[in-house]
């Protein structure tokens, strides 16, 4: 069986180094908010070309904390509306709700699976205060357009980069990590500083051996609040300035991430190589391949195809020993948890959820495995 994702194989090369780190952290006798976290925060901020990085417990908390941080700064208020793509992974939407804000769903583009900037405008009301752009499946959203809309309407831009570590925009021939905070066209605009949420859940492009997450931003005031909010809202021990939470990236996970971060670009390049082969060699009228402009704005967290009779294709691949996964089978507005939304209609989102199928994709997938997957797909 070619597994959809072989996490054991991904982490195997680090085994000895992981064990050494464990020994070291164990020997340090200091397991939360220590040197490994500081090292990682510095390295990840630098990697993203941002001023600040705040390590947190997971990707969901990263999003919640960003919204809570803006609320503490008085830039958001309970009940404010946040625009979010209707086809995102449910965590993006739940995070908005957890921060006592109101998610407003906007349809994606069928081609890119990312939020359609043109449709954002229609959903802006007096209560709209932020846009949460999700770089779904590893491809950056159209940040230039989104930032422009945000600037015109005085909206905060938050990015869910849980699936897009290392994706860069090539605007003005300058390479910047995750565009919002550092985009050249916006750097002068002091107010539009933004914040980006990452997850280090094991299956992400940069994953640890448990839960982990981080926030990056250039906003000094926001960073200061976030360092405190993740630690019970305290800056000085036992003095609580904010109503914070407990969400910290622990020393052991940070130490593992310190080992893996230097290989992230190579891993992403390997993913793109596989994507290039899938895109040029899969030739089957029944299969719609994903859009990619061939730039580094896509890190192929997932390679997501579409097909009309998805169950038949998935079964056929399974019979041929190829494991696939559906990301995601039920759109958020059709979930039982959101019963008030169940009658809403988002045709593009629904089409995506009915037709998508994720092929095996990871930096450790071999050429032979890719050969086989392509051959089997072309015979379908
Ligand atoms: C994984 C993921 C999250 C949540 O990350 P966790 O670390 O699992 O909490 C949020 N948004 C998206 C788009 C994700 O893929």
CSV table of C-alpha atoms and ligand atoms in Angstrom, one decimal:
chain,number,residue,atom,x,y,z
A,1,UNK,CA,0.0,0.0,0.0
A,2,UNK,CA,1.3,3.5,-0.8
A,3,UNK,CA,0.2,5.4,2.3
A,4,UNK,CA,-1.3,8.8,1.9
A,5,UNK,CA,1.2,10.2,4.4
A,6,UNK,CA,4.0,8.2,6.1
A,7,UNK,CA,4.8,10.2,9.2
A,8,UNK,CA,7.2,7.5,10.5
A,9,UNK,CA,9.3,7.7,7.4
A,10,UNK,CA,9.2,11.5,7.5
A,11,UNK,CA,10.6,11.6,11.1
A,12,UNK,CA,12.9,8.5,10.8
A,13,UNK,CA,16.0,10.5,9.6
A,14,UNK,CA,15.8,12.6,12.8
A,15,UNK,CA,15.6,9.7,15.2
A,16,UNK,CA,19.1,10.0,16.7
A,17,UNK,CA,19.0,13.7,16.9
A,18,UNK,CA,15.6,13.6,18.5
A,19,UNK,CA,16.9,11.3,21.2
A,20,UNK,CA,19.9,13.6,21.8
A,21,UNK,CA,17.5,16.5,22.2
A,22,UNK,CA,15.3,14.6,24.6
A,23,UNK,CA,18.4,13.8,26.7
A,24,UNK,CA,19.4,17.4,26.7
A,25,UNK,CA,16.0,18.8,27.6
A,26,UNK,CA,15.6,16.1,30.3
A,27,UNK,CA,19.1,17.1,31.6
A,28,UNK,CA,18.2,20.8,31.6
A,29,UNK,CA,15.3,20.1,34.0
A,30,UNK,CA,13.4,23.0,32.4
A,31,UNK,CA,10.4,22.0,30.2
A,32,UNK,CA,8.2,25.0,29.6
A,33,UNK,CA,9.2,28.5,28.3
A,34,UNK,CA,12.9,27.9,28.1
A,35,UNK,CA,15.9,28.2,25.8
A,36,UNK,CA,14.7,25.8,23.1
A,37,UNK,CA,11.5,27.8,22.6
A,38,UNK,CA,13.5,31.0,22.5
A,39,UNK,CA,15.8,29.6,19.9
A,40,UNK,CA,12.9,28.4,17.8
A,41,UNK,CA,11.0,31.6,18.1
A,42,UNK,CA,14.1,33.5,16.9
A,43,UNK,CA,14.7,31.1,14.0
A,44,UNK,CA,11.1,31.0,12.9
A,45,UNK,CA,10.7,34.7,12.9
A,46,UNK,CA,13.9,35.0,10.8
A,47,UNK,CA,12.7,32.3,8.5
A,48,UNK,CA,9.5,34.2,7.9
A,49,UNK,CA,11.2,37.6,7.8
A,50,UNK,CA,9.1,38.9,10.6
A,51,UNK,CA,10.1,40.7,13.8
A,52,UNK,CA,8.3,38.5,16.3
A,53,UNK,CA,7.3,34.9,16.7
A,54,UNK,CA,5.3,33.6,19.6
A,55,UNK,CA,5.3,29.8,20.1
A,56,UNK,CA,1.9,28.4,21.3
A,57,UNK,CA,0.2,25.1,22.0
A,58,UNK,CA,-1.3,24.5,18.6
A,59,UNK,CA,-2.6,26.1,15.4
A,60,UNK,CA,-6.1,26.6,16.7
A,61,UNK,CA,-4.8,28.5,19.8
A,62,UNK,CA,-2.6,30.6,17.5
A,63,UNK,CA,-5.7,31.9,15.7
A,64,UNK,CA,-7.7,32.3,18.9
A,65,UNK,CA,-4.8,34.2,20.6
A,66,UNK,CA,-4.4,36.6,17.6
A,67,UNK,CA,-8.1,37.5,17.8
A,68,UNK,CA,-7.9,37.8,21.6
A,69,UNK,CA,-4.8,39.9,21.3
A,70,UNK,CA,-6.5,42.4,18.9
A,71,UNK,CA,-9.4,42.5,21.3
A,72,UNK,CA,-7.2,43.4,24.2
A,73,UNK,CA,-5.6,46.1,22.1
A,74,UNK,CA,-9.1,47.5,21.4
A,75,UNK,CA,-8.9,46.8,17.7
A,76,UNK,CA,-11.6,44.2,17.8
A,77,UNK,CA,-14.8,43.9,19.9
A,78,UNK,CA,-17.0,41.1,20.9
A,79,UNK,CA,-19.5,40.5,18.1
A,80,UNK,CA,-17.4,42.0,15.3
A,81,UNK,CA,-17.6,40.2,12.0
A,82,UNK,CA,-14.6,38.3,10.5
A,83,UNK,CA,-14.7,37.3,6.9
A,84,UNK,CA,-13.5,33.7,6.3
A,85,UNK,CA,-13.5,31.3,3.4
A,86,UNK,CA,-16.5,28.9,3.5
A,87,UNK,CA,-14.5,25.9,2.5
A,88,UNK,CA,-11.8,26.2,5.1
A,89,UNK,CA,-10.9,23.5,7.7
A,90,UNK,CA,-13.3,24.0,10.5
A,91,UNK,CA,-10.6,25.2,13.0
A,92,UNK,CA,-10.4,28.6,11.3
A,93,UNK,CA,-14.1,29.2,11.9
A,94,UNK,CA,-14.1,27.7,15.5
A,95,UNK,CA,-11.2,30.0,16.4
A,96,UNK,CA,-13.2,33.1,15.4
A,97,UNK,CA,-16.1,31.9,17.5
A,98,UNK,CA,-13.9,31.0,20.4
A,99,UNK,CA,-12.7,34.6,20.5
A,100,UNK,CA,-16.4,35.8,20.6
A,101,UNK,CA,-16.3,37.1,17.1
A,102,UNK,CA,-18.8,36.3,14.3
A,103,UNK,CA,-17.5,34.4,11.2
A,104,UNK,CA,-19.0,35.5,7.9
A,105,UNK,CA,-18.5,32.8,5.2
A,106,UNK,CA,-17.3,33.8,1.7
A,107,UNK,CA,-17.1,31.4,-1.3
A,108,UNK,CA,-13.7,30.3,-2.7
A,109,UNK,CA,-12.6,30.2,-6.3
A,110,UNK,CA,-13.1,26.7,-7.7
A,111,UNK,CA,-9.7,26.8,-9.4
A,112,UNK,CA,-7.5,27.7,-6.4
A,113,UNK,CA,-9.8,26.6,-3.5
A,114,UNK,CA,-8.9,29.9,-1.9
A,115,UNK,CA,-11.2,32.8,-0.9
A,116,UNK,CA,-12.5,34.8,-3.9
A,117,UNK,CA,-11.5,38.5,-3.2
A,118,UNK,CA,-14.2,39.8,-5.4
A,119,UNK,CA,-16.9,38.2,-3.2
A,120,UNK,CA,-15.3,39.6,0.0
A,121,UNK,CA,-16.5,43.1,-0.9
A,122,UNK,CA,-20.2,42.0,-1.0
A,123,UNK,CA,-20.0,40.7,2.6
A,124,UNK,CA,-18.5,43.7,4.2
A,125,UNK,CA,-20.9,45.4,6.6
A,126,UNK,CA,-20.4,48.1,9.3
A,127,UNK,CA,-19.6,45.3,11.7
A,128,UNK,CA,-16.8,43.7,9.6
A,129,UNK,CA,-13.5,44.3,11.3
A,130,UNK,CA,-11.2,41.6,10.0
A,131,UNK,CA,-10.4,39.1,7.2
A,132,UNK,CA,-9.1,35.7,8.0
A,133,UNK,CA,-7.3,34.5,4.8
A,134,UNK,CA,-6.6,30.7,4.8
A,135,UNK,CA,-3.8,29.5,2.5
A,136,UNK,CA,-5.6,26.2,1.9
A,137,UNK,CA,-3.7,23.1,0.8
A,138,UNK,CA,-0.5,25.1,0.9
A,139,UNK,CA,-1.2,27.8,-1.7
A,140,UNK,CA,-1.2,31.4,-0.8
A,141,UNK,CA,-4.4,33.3,-1.1
A,142,UNK,CA,-4.5,36.4,-3.3
A,143,UNK,CA,-3.0,38.6,-0.6
A,144,UNK,CA,-2.3,41.7,-2.7
A,145,UNK,CA,-6.1,42.0,-3.5
A,146,UNK,CA,-7.1,41.0,0.0
A,147,UNK,CA,-4.7,43.6,1.6
A,148,UNK,CA,-6.1,46.2,-0.8
A,149,UNK,CA,-9.6,45.5,0.3
A,150,UNK,CA,-8.6,45.5,3.9
A,151,UNK,CA,-6.8,48.9,3.6
A,152,UNK,CA,-9.8,50.4,1.8
A,153,UNK,CA,-12.2,49.2,4.5
A,154,UNK,CA,-9.9,49.5,7.5
A,155,UNK,CA,-9.9,45.8,8.2
A,156,UNK,CA,-7.3,43.7,10.1
A,157,UNK,CA,-5.8,40.9,8.1
A,158,UNK,CA,-5.1,37.6,9.8
A,159,UNK,CA,-3.6,34.6,7.9
A,160,UNK,CA,-4.2,31.0,8.7
A,161,UNK,CA,-0.9,29.5,7.4
A,162,UNK,CA,-1.4,26.1,9.1
A,163,UNK,CA,-1.0,24.4,5.7
A,164,UNK,CA,1.5,26.8,4.1
A,165,UNK,CA,4.8,27.0,6.0
A,166,UNK,CA,7.4,28.4,3.7
A,167,UNK,CA,5.1,29.6,0.9
A,168,UNK,CA,6.4,32.9,-0.5
A,169,UNK,CA,5.1,35.6,-2.8
A,170,UNK,CA,7.3,36.9,-5.6
A,171,UNK,CA,5.8,40.3,-5.9
A,172,UNK,CA,8.2,42.9,-7.2
A,173,UNK,CA,10.8,40.1,-7.6
A,174,UNK,CA,11.4,40.3,-4.0
A,175,UNK,CA,10.9,37.2,-2.0
A,176,UNK,CA,8.9,37.5,1.2
A,177,UNK,CA,7.5,34.9,3.4
A,178,UNK,CA,3.8,35.0,4.0
A,179,UNK,CA,3.0,38.3,2.3
A,180,UNK,CA,0.7,40.3,4.6
A,181,UNK,CA,3.0,41.5,7.2
A,182,UNK,CA,6.0,42.0,5.1
A,183,UNK,CA,4.6,42.7,1.6
A,184,UNK,CA,6.6,45.4,0.0
A,185,UNK,CA,3.6,47.3,-1.3
A,186,UNK,CA,2.3,47.5,2.3
A,187,UNK,CA,5.3,48.0,4.4
A,188,UNK,CA,4.9,51.7,4.6
A,189,UNK,CA,1.3,51.3,5.8
A,190,UNK,CA,2.0,51.2,9.5
A,191,UNK,CA,-1.5,50.3,10.6
A,192,UNK,CA,-1.7,47.2,8.5
A,193,UNK,CA,0.6,45.0,10.3
A,194,UNK,CA,-1.3,41.7,10.4
A,195,UNK,CA,-0.6,38.4,12.1
A,196,UNK,CA,-0.1,34.9,10.8
A,197,UNK,CA,-1.0,31.6,12.6
A,198,UNK,CA,0.9,28.4,12.1
A,199,UNK,CA,0.3,24.8,13.2
A,200,UNK,CA,3.0,22.2,13.8
A,201,UNK,CA,0.6,19.3,14.0
A,202,UNK,CA,2.6,16.2,13.0
A,203,UNK,CA,1.1,16.0,9.5
A,204,UNK,CA,1.8,19.7,8.5
A,205,UNK,CA,4.7,20.6,6.3
A,206,UNK,CA,6.6,21.5,9.4
A,207,UNK,CA,5.4,19.1,12.1
A,208,UNK,CA,6.5,18.2,15.6
A,209,UNK,CA,5.8,15.0,17.6
A,210,UNK,CA,2.6,16.3,19.2
A,211,UNK,CA,0.7,19.5,19.2
A,212,UNK,CA,2.4,22.8,18.5
A,213,UNK,CA,1.8,26.2,16.9
A,214,UNK,CA,3.2,29.7,16.4
A,215,UNK,CA,2.2,33.2,15.6
A,216,UNK,CA,4.3,35.6,13.5
A,217,UNK,CA,3.8,39.4,13.3
A,218,UNK,CA,5.7,42.7,12.9
A,219,UNK,CA,3.3,44.4,15.3
A,220,UNK,CA,5.2,45.1,18.5
A,221,UNK,CA,2.2,45.9,20.6
A,222,UNK,CA,0.4,42.8,19.5
A,223,UNK,CA,3.4,40.6,20.1
A,224,UNK,CA,3.7,41.9,23.6
A,225,UNK,CA,0.1,41.1,24.4
A,226,UNK,CA,0.5,37.6,22.8
A,227,UNK,CA,3.6,36.7,24.8
A,228,UNK,CA,1.5,37.4,27.9
A,229,UNK,CA,-1.9,36.0,26.7
A,230,UNK,CA,-0.4,32.5,26.0
A,231,UNK,CA,0.8,32.4,29.6
A,232,UNK,CA,-2.3,33.1,31.6
A,233,UNK,CA,-2.2,36.8,30.7
A,234,UNK,CA,0.8,37.3,32.9
A,235,UNK,CA,4.0,39.3,32.1
A,236,UNK,CA,5.4,39.0,35.6
A,237,UNK,CA,4.8,35.7,37.4
A,238,UNK,CA,1.6,35.7,39.4
A,239,UNK,CA,0.6,39.2,38.2
A,240,UNK,CA,-2.1,38.7,35.6
A,241,UNK,CA,-2.7,41.7,33.3
A,242,UNK,CA,-5.1,40.0,30.9
A,243,UNK,CA,-7.6,37.2,30.9
A,244,UNK,CA,-5.2,34.8,29.2
A,245,UNK,CA,-5.1,31.1,28.5
A,246,UNK,CA,-2.5,28.4,28.8
A,247,UNK,CA,-1.0,27.7,25.4
A,248,UNK,CA,2.7,27.3,25.2
A,249,UNK,CA,5.0,25.5,22.8
A,250,UNK,CA,6.9,23.2,25.1
A,251,UNK,CA,10.7,22.8,25.2
A,252,UNK,CA,10.7,19.3,23.8
A,253,UNK,CA,8.5,20.1,20.8
A,254,UNK,CA,10.5,23.3,20.2
A,255,UNK,CA,13.7,21.3,20.3
A,256,UNK,CA,12.4,18.9,17.6
A,257,UNK,CA,11.2,21.8,15.5
A,258,UNK,CA,14.7,23.4,15.8
A,259,UNK,CA,16.0,20.2,14.2
A,260,UNK,CA,13.4,20.1,11.4
A,261,UNK,CA,13.2,23.8,10.4
A,262,UNK,CA,16.5,23.9,8.5
A,263,UNK,CA,15.1,21.2,6.1
A,264,UNK,CA,11.7,22.9,5.5
A,265,UNK,CA,12.7,24.5,2.2
A,266,UNK,CA,14.2,21.3,0.8
A,267,UNK,CA,11.0,19.4,1.9
A,268,UNK,CA,8.8,21.9,0.2
A,269,UNK,CA,10.9,21.8,-3.0
A,270,UNK,CA,10.5,18.0,-3.0
A,271,UNK,CA,6.7,18.4,-2.7
A,272,UNK,CA,6.8,20.8,-5.6
A,273,UNK,CA,8.8,18.3,-7.7
A,274,UNK,CA,6.2,15.7,-7.1
A,275,UNK,CA,3.4,18.2,-7.9
A,276,UNK,CA,5.1,19.1,-11.2
A,277,UNK,CA,5.1,15.4,-12.1
A,278,UNK,CA,1.5,14.9,-11.2
A,279,UNK,CA,0.5,18.0,-13.2
A,280,UNK,CA,2.4,17.2,-16.3
A,281,UNK,CA,2.0,13.4,-16.4
A,282,UNK,CA,-1.6,12.7,-15.1
A,283,UNK,CA,-3.6,12.7,-18.3
A,284,UNK,CA,-7.2,11.7,-17.7
A,285,UNK,CA,-10.3,13.6,-18.7
A,286,UNK,CA,-12.1,12.4,-15.6
A,287,UNK,CA,-9.6,14.2,-13.3
A,288,UNK,CA,-9.3,17.9,-12.8
A,289,UNK,CA,-5.8,18.9,-11.6
A,290,UNK,CA,-5.2,21.8,-9.2
A,291,UNK,CA,-4.2,25.2,-10.3
A,292,UNK,CA,-0.6,26.3,-9.7
A,293,UNK,CA,1.4,29.2,-11.2
A,294,UNK,CA,4.6,27.2,-10.8
A,295,UNK,CA,5.9,29.8,-8.3
A,296,UNK,CA,7.0,29.2,-4.7
A,297,UNK,CA,3.6,30.5,-3.5
A,298,UNK,CA,2.5,26.9,-3.2
A,299,UNK,CA,4.1,24.4,-0.9
A,300,UNK,CA,1.7,21.5,-1.6
A,301,UNK,CA,0.7,20.5,1.8
A,302,UNK,CA,-1.9,18.6,-0.1
A,303,UNK,CA,-2.3,17.7,-3.8
A,304,UNK,CA,-6.0,18.0,-4.3
A,305,UNK,CA,-7.7,16.8,-7.5
A,306,UNK,CA,-11.4,16.9,-8.4
A,307,UNK,CA,-13.5,14.3,-10.0
A,308,UNK,CA,-17.3,13.8,-10.5
A,309,UNK,CA,-17.5,10.3,-9.2
A,310,UNK,CA,-15.1,10.6,-6.3
A,311,UNK,CA,-16.1,7.5,-4.4
A,312,UNK,CA,-15.5,5.3,-7.5
A,313,UNK,CA,-12.0,6.8,-8.0
A,314,UNK,CA,-11.1,6.5,-4.4
A,315,UNK,CA,-12.2,2.9,-4.4
A,316,UNK,CA,-10.3,2.2,-7.6
A,317,UNK,CA,-7.1,3.7,-6.2
A,318,UNK,CA,-7.6,1.7,-3.0
A,319,UNK,CA,-7.9,-1.5,-4.9
A,320,UNK,CA,-4.6,-0.6,-6.6
A,321,UNK,CA,-3.0,-0.1,-3.2
A,322,UNK,CA,-3.0,3.7,-3.2
A,323,UNK,CA,-4.4,5.4,-0.2
A,324,UNK,CA,-6.2,8.8,-0.6
A,325,UNK,CA,-8.0,11.1,1.8
A,326,UNK,CA,-10.8,13.6,1.4
A,327,UNK,CA,-10.0,17.2,2.6
A,328,UNK,CA,-12.8,17.7,3.6
A,329,UNK,CA,-16.0,15.6,3.2
A,330,UNK,CA,-18.5,18.0,4.8
A,331,UNK,CA,-18.4,21.8,4.4
A,332,UNK,CA,-18.5,23.8,7.7
A,333,UNK,CA,-21.9,25.2,7.0
A,334,UNK,CA,-23.3,21.6,6.7
A,335,UNK,CA,-21.8,20.4,10.0
A,336,UNK,CA,-24.1,19.5,12.8
A,337,UNK,CA,-22.2,21.9,15.1
A,338,UNK,CA,-23.5,24.8,13.0
A,339,UNK,CA,-27.1,23.9,12.7
A,340,UNK,CA,-28.1,27.5,12.1
A,341,UNK,CA,-26.1,27.5,8.9
A,342,UNK,CA,-27.3,24.2,7.5
A,343,UNK,CA,-29.8,25.8,5.1
A,344,UNK,CA,-27.4,28.3,3.7
A,345,UNK,CA,-26.2,27.7,0.2
A,346,UNK,CA,-22.5,27.9,-0.9
A,347,UNK,CA,-22.6,26.1,-4.3
A,348,UNK,CA,-18.8,26.3,-5.0
A,349,UNK,CA,-17.9,25.2,-1.5
A,350,UNK,CA,-20.4,22.3,-1.8
A,351,UNK,CA,-19.0,21.3,-5.2
A,352,UNK,CA,-15.5,21.3,-3.8
A,353,UNK,CA,-16.5,19.1,-0.8
A,354,UNK,CA,-18.3,16.7,-3.1
A,355,UNK,CA,-15.5,16.3,-5.6
A,356,UNK,CA,-12.1,16.7,-4.0
A,357,UNK,CA,-9.6,13.9,-3.4
A,358,UNK,CA,-6.1,14.2,-2.0
A,359,UNK,CA,-3.4,12.1,-3.6
A,360,UNK,CA,-0.4,10.9,-1.7
A,361,UNK,CA,2.0,13.8,-1.1
A,362,UNK,CA,5.0,14.2,1.1
A,363,UNK,CA,8.7,14.9,0.8
A,364,UNK,CA,9.4,11.1,1.3
A,365,UNK,CA,7.3,9.8,-1.5
A,366,UNK,CA,9.6,8.0,-3.9
A,367,UNK,CA,9.9,8.5,-7.7
A,368,UNK,CA,8.8,4.9,-8.1
A,369,UNK,CA,5.7,5.5,-6.0
A,370,UNK,CA,4.9,8.6,-8.0
A,371,UNK,CA,5.4,6.6,-11.3
A,372,UNK,CA,2.9,4.0,-10.1
A,373,UNK,CA,0.3,6.5,-8.9
A,374,UNK,CA,0.4,8.3,-12.2
A,375,UNK,CA,0.2,5.0,-14.2
A,376,UNK,CA,-2.8,3.8,-12.2
A,377,UNK,CA,-4.6,7.2,-12.5
A,378,UNK,CA,-4.0,7.3,-16.3
A,379,UNK,CA,-5.6,3.9,-16.6
A,380,UNK,CA,-8.8,4.8,-14.8
B,1,LIG,C1,-4.4,22.1,11.0
B,1,LIG,C2,-5.1,23.4,10.8
B,1,LIG,C3,-5.5,24.2,11.8
B,1,LIG,C4,-5.4,23.9,13.3
B,1,LIG,O1,-4.1,23.5,13.7
B,1,LIG,P1,-4.0,22.6,15.0
B,1,LIG,O2,-2.6,22.6,15.3
B,1,LIG,O3,-4.5,21.2,14.6
B,1,LIG,O4,-4.8,23.2,16.1
B,1,LIG,C5,-6.1,25.4,11.5
B,1,LIG,N1,-6.3,25.8,10.2
B,1,LIG,C6,-6.0,25.0,9.2
B,1,LIG,C7,-6.3,25.4,7.8
B,1,LIG,C8,-5.4,23.7,9.5
B,1,LIG,O5,-5.1,23.0,8.4
